[in-house]
Amino acid sequence: MNKYKLKVEGRILLDKEQIYQLLTKEVGLEFVRQEEPMAKHTSFKIGGKADFYITAKEESVISTVLKIAKEKKVPVTILGNGTNVLVTDKGIRGIVLKIELDSIEIKKEKEKAIIEVAAGVKNAILAQKLLQQEIAGFEFAAGIPGTIGGSTYMNAGAYGYELKDIITNVTYIDSQGLHTISNKECKFDYRFSIFSQKEAVITKVTIELPYGNKAEIKQKMEEDAKSRKEKQPLQMPSAGSTFKRGKDFITAKLIDECGLKGYQIGGAQVSTMHAGFIVNKENATCEDVLKLVEYVKKVVLEKCGKQIELEVKILGE
């Protein structure tokens, strides 16, 4: 579809070319792409085209895009590192806004360090920066394949820790401007934050961490990395852990016990290494993945009596 129907006084119609011209004028030609294949920007390597793909390296770009989108009633989808998401085969209508804010500011106090991290910083890069500064407590997140913004949005975690354990406040932009809220106001829960229910873009996260021994921090990071490499299919395209953990069960264990490791629909497969991962084995489509997800859910319910939930977020139409 080449036009967006905009109910401005009930009669204005704005087509995609007009939107493109407006975006490039306000944001800059080099930051706006049309008909961008989303398979290029997700760890699953799956997904159709986005009408508009914009990279935001400054807060002003985010504000401008949100303002235009609100005025012209164009939908906006926020993207971090493209992990933990599955884009539909039809792609994403409207604007995909890729957050690439990348500053890290460290303030060292006597007992702790206060770190202000821009939302586009990858967890692995932040972990290395903190290691060099002998700041401990972020080791658990070093191998989470996303950005600090995306990880905050979903309250990502590993090895018994979650982002909520170290965050003090979060700054975000919405149509009303810039805001900062506390950890408590974020309403963190298992793989959830208030941002799941807000039309807002996280721009900065403030965390507080203790100091530590550099050798010990490095050892912990190396041990976690070794564990991930041995247990997870890191060499294959995926969105990370596909299903949420159950309240009283380990989802991957149930899937394994149901004999579903290696089960394949189209190009999508339940990983032979870790049953909690669905991988893109052979040019899988989103439809392949979703059919496999439903099959796994059905078998686990029938054999184990447990409802399992998807952790991966589906984007697009």
XYZ file of C-alpha atoms in Angstrom:
317
model
C 0.000 0.000 0.000
C 1.502 3.302 -1.091
C -0.603 5.722 0.933
C -1.336 6.362 4.577
C -4.873 7.586 5.200
C -4.568 10.479 7.580
C -7.642 11.778 9.360
C -6.647 15.397 9.538
C -9.957 17.284 9.387
C -11.225 14.057 7.840
C -9.832 14.551 4.349
C -6.059 14.941 3.989
C -4.162 12.093 2.323
C -0.356 11.957 2.557
C 1.559 9.442 0.436
C 4.850 7.753 1.236
C 6.874 9.988 -1.063
C 5.651 13.086 0.768
C 6.541 11.493 4.103
C 9.991 10.564 2.775
C 10.614 14.130 1.602
C 9.540 15.481 4.981
C 11.727 13.036 6.914
C 14.834 13.652 4.811
C 14.339 17.407 5.080
C 14.055 17.336 8.882
C 16.413 14.451 9.740
C 18.908 14.335 6.880
C 19.028 12.270 3.699
C 21.879 10.064 4.961
C 19.837 8.841 7.948
C 16.655 7.804 6.132
C 16.216 4.701 3.973
C 13.120 3.532 2.112
C 11.953 -0.072 1.705
C 14.721 -1.353 3.980
C 14.908 -5.170 4.410
C 14.592 -5.848 8.127
C 16.322 -9.221 7.795
C 19.526 -7.145 7.585
C 18.893 -5.603 11.002
C 17.754 -8.478 13.219
C 19.707 -11.298 14.817
C 17.092 -13.752 13.469
C 17.946 -12.631 9.879
C 14.215 -12.715 9.144
C 11.719 -10.055 8.114
C 10.205 -8.069 5.277
C 10.813 -4.427 4.448
C 10.245 -1.340 6.556
C 8.667 1.620 4.764
C 11.211 3.946 6.380
C 14.330 3.054 8.384
C 15.932 5.891 10.332
C 19.121 5.779 12.390
C 19.096 8.122 15.383
C 22.520 9.090 16.706
C 21.214 12.129 18.623
C 18.239 12.787 20.897
C 17.137 15.620 18.616
C 16.551 13.131 15.795
C 14.322 11.018 18.033
C 12.295 14.073 19.054
C 11.930 15.199 15.450
C 10.812 11.795 14.212
C 8.277 11.381 17.018
C 6.890 14.844 16.318
C 6.497 14.156 12.593
C 4.996 10.742 13.249
C 2.420 12.187 15.641
C 1.475 15.043 13.333
C 1.191 12.841 10.240
C -0.192 9.783 12.076
C 2.606 7.513 10.863
C 3.321 4.475 13.095
C 6.777 4.221 14.694
C 8.599 1.040 15.723
C 11.658 1.358 17.975
C 14.645 -0.913 17.350
C 17.706 -1.511 19.498
C 20.223 -4.129 18.385
C 17.559 -6.212 16.621
C 17.729 -9.049 19.146
C 14.735 -10.592 20.909
C 12.508 -9.567 17.986
C 10.888 -11.347 15.052
C 9.807 -9.233 12.085
C 6.890 -10.452 9.993
C 7.339 -11.447 6.362
C 5.186 -8.508 5.248
C 7.532 -6.125 7.029
C 6.844 -3.017 9.095
C 4.580 -0.176 8.035
C 5.645 3.348 8.867
C 8.951 4.234 10.497
C 11.512 1.978 12.122
C 13.646 4.140 14.399
C 17.025 2.544 15.136
C 18.522 3.950 18.345
C 22.281 4.506 18.054
C 22.960 6.906 20.939
C 26.308 5.673 22.228
C 27.734 7.777 25.066
C 29.014 6.346 28.365
C 29.724 8.629 31.339
C 31.243 7.228 34.538
C 31.280 9.162 37.792
C 33.394 7.496 40.467
C 32.327 8.092 44.038
C 33.969 6.696 47.135
C 31.820 3.581 47.596
C 30.315 3.145 44.128
C 30.342 4.205 40.508
C 27.423 5.980 38.827
C 27.222 5.193 35.126
C 25.040 7.061 32.625
C 24.677 4.933 29.513
C 23.032 6.009 26.261
C 20.351 3.574 25.099
C 22.182 2.462 21.948
C 25.282 1.165 23.759
C 25.669 -2.601 23.364
C 25.865 -4.570 26.609
C 29.123 -6.206 25.535
C 30.783 -2.827 24.939
C 29.600 -1.462 28.279
C 30.852 -4.603 30.039
C 34.333 -4.145 28.582
C 34.381 -0.456 29.537
C 33.416 -1.289 33.132
C 36.010 -4.054 33.264
C 38.745 -1.586 32.365
C 37.503 0.774 35.088
C 37.404 -2.099 37.646
C 33.667 -1.717 38.184
C 31.824 -4.924 39.101
C 28.214 -6.099 38.936
C 27.554 -5.974 35.188
C 29.199 -9.292 34.366
C 25.829 -11.080 34.089
C 24.767 -8.794 31.222
C 28.002 -8.940 29.221
C 26.708 -11.749 27.025
C 23.147 -10.477 26.578
C 23.153 -9.695 22.840
C 21.401 -6.347 22.890
C 21.663 -2.692 23.831
C 21.187 -1.213 27.279
C 17.993 0.466 26.061
C 16.462 -2.724 24.725
C 17.578 -4.674 27.775
C 15.956 -2.098 30.061
C 12.738 -2.149 28.025
C 12.353 -5.898 28.630
C 14.211 -6.079 31.951
C 16.645 -8.593 30.476
C 18.584 -10.886 32.747
C 20.892 -13.859 33.100
C 22.478 -15.995 35.823
C 19.972 -14.915 38.456
C 20.294 -11.164 37.886
C 18.187 -8.632 35.957
C 18.693 -5.060 34.803
C 16.275 -3.883 37.506
C 18.862 -4.910 40.107
C 21.310 -2.208 39.035
C 19.213 0.575 37.465
C 18.523 3.753 39.458
C 16.618 5.731 36.828
C 15.704 5.834 33.155
C 15.388 8.813 30.805
C 13.020 8.691 27.851
C 11.453 10.852 25.166
C 7.788 10.888 24.231
C 5.555 13.314 22.370
C 5.515 15.566 25.452
C 9.292 15.846 25.762
C 12.111 14.441 27.895
C 11.421 12.667 31.210
C 13.388 10.787 33.869
C 11.763 8.206 36.143
C 13.035 6.112 39.035
C 13.584 2.361 39.183
C 10.311 1.974 41.104
C 8.378 3.980 38.525
C 9.652 1.640 35.795
C 7.503 -1.130 37.375
C 10.031 -3.791 36.488
C 8.916 -7.411 36.510
C 10.054 -10.593 34.798
C 10.826 -9.554 31.204
C 8.663 -6.469 31.639
C 8.829 -2.745 32.281
C 6.390 0.146 32.026
C 7.894 0.925 28.611
C 6.044 -2.067 27.203
C 2.895 0.021 27.724
C 4.207 3.480 26.810
C 4.721 5.208 23.488
C 8.194 6.319 24.457
C 11.843 5.926 23.500
C 14.428 5.168 26.174
C 17.431 7.439 25.631
C 19.581 6.963 28.740
C 19.885 4.569 31.659
C 21.632 5.346 34.952
C 23.074 2.446 36.915
C 25.011 2.204 40.177
C 27.668 -0.469 40.663
C 30.358 -1.325 43.210
C 34.078 -1.498 42.521
C 35.746 -4.853 42.121
C 38.911 -6.726 41.318
C 39.706 -6.561 37.621
C 40.994 -10.139 37.429
C 37.895 -11.471 39.186
C 35.533 -9.471 36.971
C 37.312 -10.730 33.855
C 37.231 -14.324 35.083
C 33.486 -14.156 35.736
C 32.838 -12.721 32.276
C 34.972 -15.418 30.664
C 33.224 -18.168 32.614
C 29.790 -16.875 31.573
C 30.910 -16.548 27.942
C 32.244 -20.119 27.974
C 28.964 -21.367 29.438
C 26.929 -19.594 26.771
C 29.131 -20.938 23.999
C 28.802 -24.501 25.292
C 25.041 -24.400 25.917
C 23.548 -21.958 23.407
C 23.453 -22.008 19.562
C 25.354 -18.743 19.213
C 26.622 -19.680 15.749
C 23.096 -19.750 14.274
C 20.678 -16.852 13.671
C 18.076 -16.598 16.425
C 16.378 -14.041 18.631
C 17.912 -15.487 21.769
C 15.750 -17.368 24.237
C 12.422 -17.857 22.441
C 10.152 -18.629 25.384
C 9.676 -17.146 28.837
C 10.609 -19.087 31.939
C 7.626 -20.683 33.682
C 6.664 -19.783 37.237
C 7.202 -23.338 38.431
C 9.055 -24.959 35.542
C 11.995 -24.549 33.178
C 10.504 -24.170 29.704
C 13.510 -25.474 27.786
C 13.543 -28.607 29.950
C 9.896 -29.353 29.129
C 10.474 -28.826 25.402
C 13.455 -31.184 25.576
C 11.462 -33.801 27.508
C 8.782 -33.649 24.796
C 11.413 -34.775 22.285
C 11.254 -31.548 20.283
C 14.964 -30.788 19.956
C 15.738 -30.673 16.252
C 12.068 -30.509 15.226
C 11.791 -28.359 12.120
C 9.104 -26.550 10.154
C 10.321 -24.976 6.943
C 13.658 -23.347 7.709
C 12.962 -22.896 11.426
C 14.241 -25.443 13.926
C 14.154 -26.080 17.660
C 17.865 -25.926 18.430
C 19.575 -29.280 18.899
C 21.841 -27.580 21.452
C 19.283 -25.741 23.599
C 15.550 -26.493 23.374
C 14.650 -22.981 24.507
C 15.976 -21.523 21.255
C 14.324 -21.569 17.841
C 16.954 -20.973 15.179
C 16.920 -19.898 11.564
C 18.515 -22.992 10.067
C 17.673 -22.703 6.383
C 16.402 -19.289 5.259
C 13.420 -19.472 7.581
C 10.485 -17.134 7.187
C 8.566 -15.519 10.020
C 5.677 -17.844 9.143
C 7.968 -20.860 9.629
C 8.975 -19.630 13.082
C 5.427 -18.845 14.189
C 4.146 -22.239 13.019
C 6.955 -23.923 14.952
C 6.229 -21.816 18.042
C 2.559 -22.841 17.970
C 3.457 -26.488 17.464
C 5.869 -26.450 20.421
C 3.278 -24.726 22.626
C 0.637 -27.300 21.611
C 2.861 -30.329 22.308
C 4.051 -29.011 25.687
C 0.460 -28.292 26.740
C -0.718 -31.751 25.663
C 2.170 -33.686 27.197
C 3.028 -31.588 30.248
C -0.120 -29.598 30.937
C 1.831 -26.326 30.902
C 1.108 -23.136 28.966
C 4.348 -21.635 27.670
C 4.668 -18.028 26.536
C 6.693 -16.357 23.825
C 9.487 -14.071 25.026
C 10.398 -12.775 21.581
C 8.524 -9.656 20.470
C 6.816 -9.820 17.073
C 7.090 -6.653 14.971
C 5.255 -5.748 11.782
C 1.933 -6.443 10.118
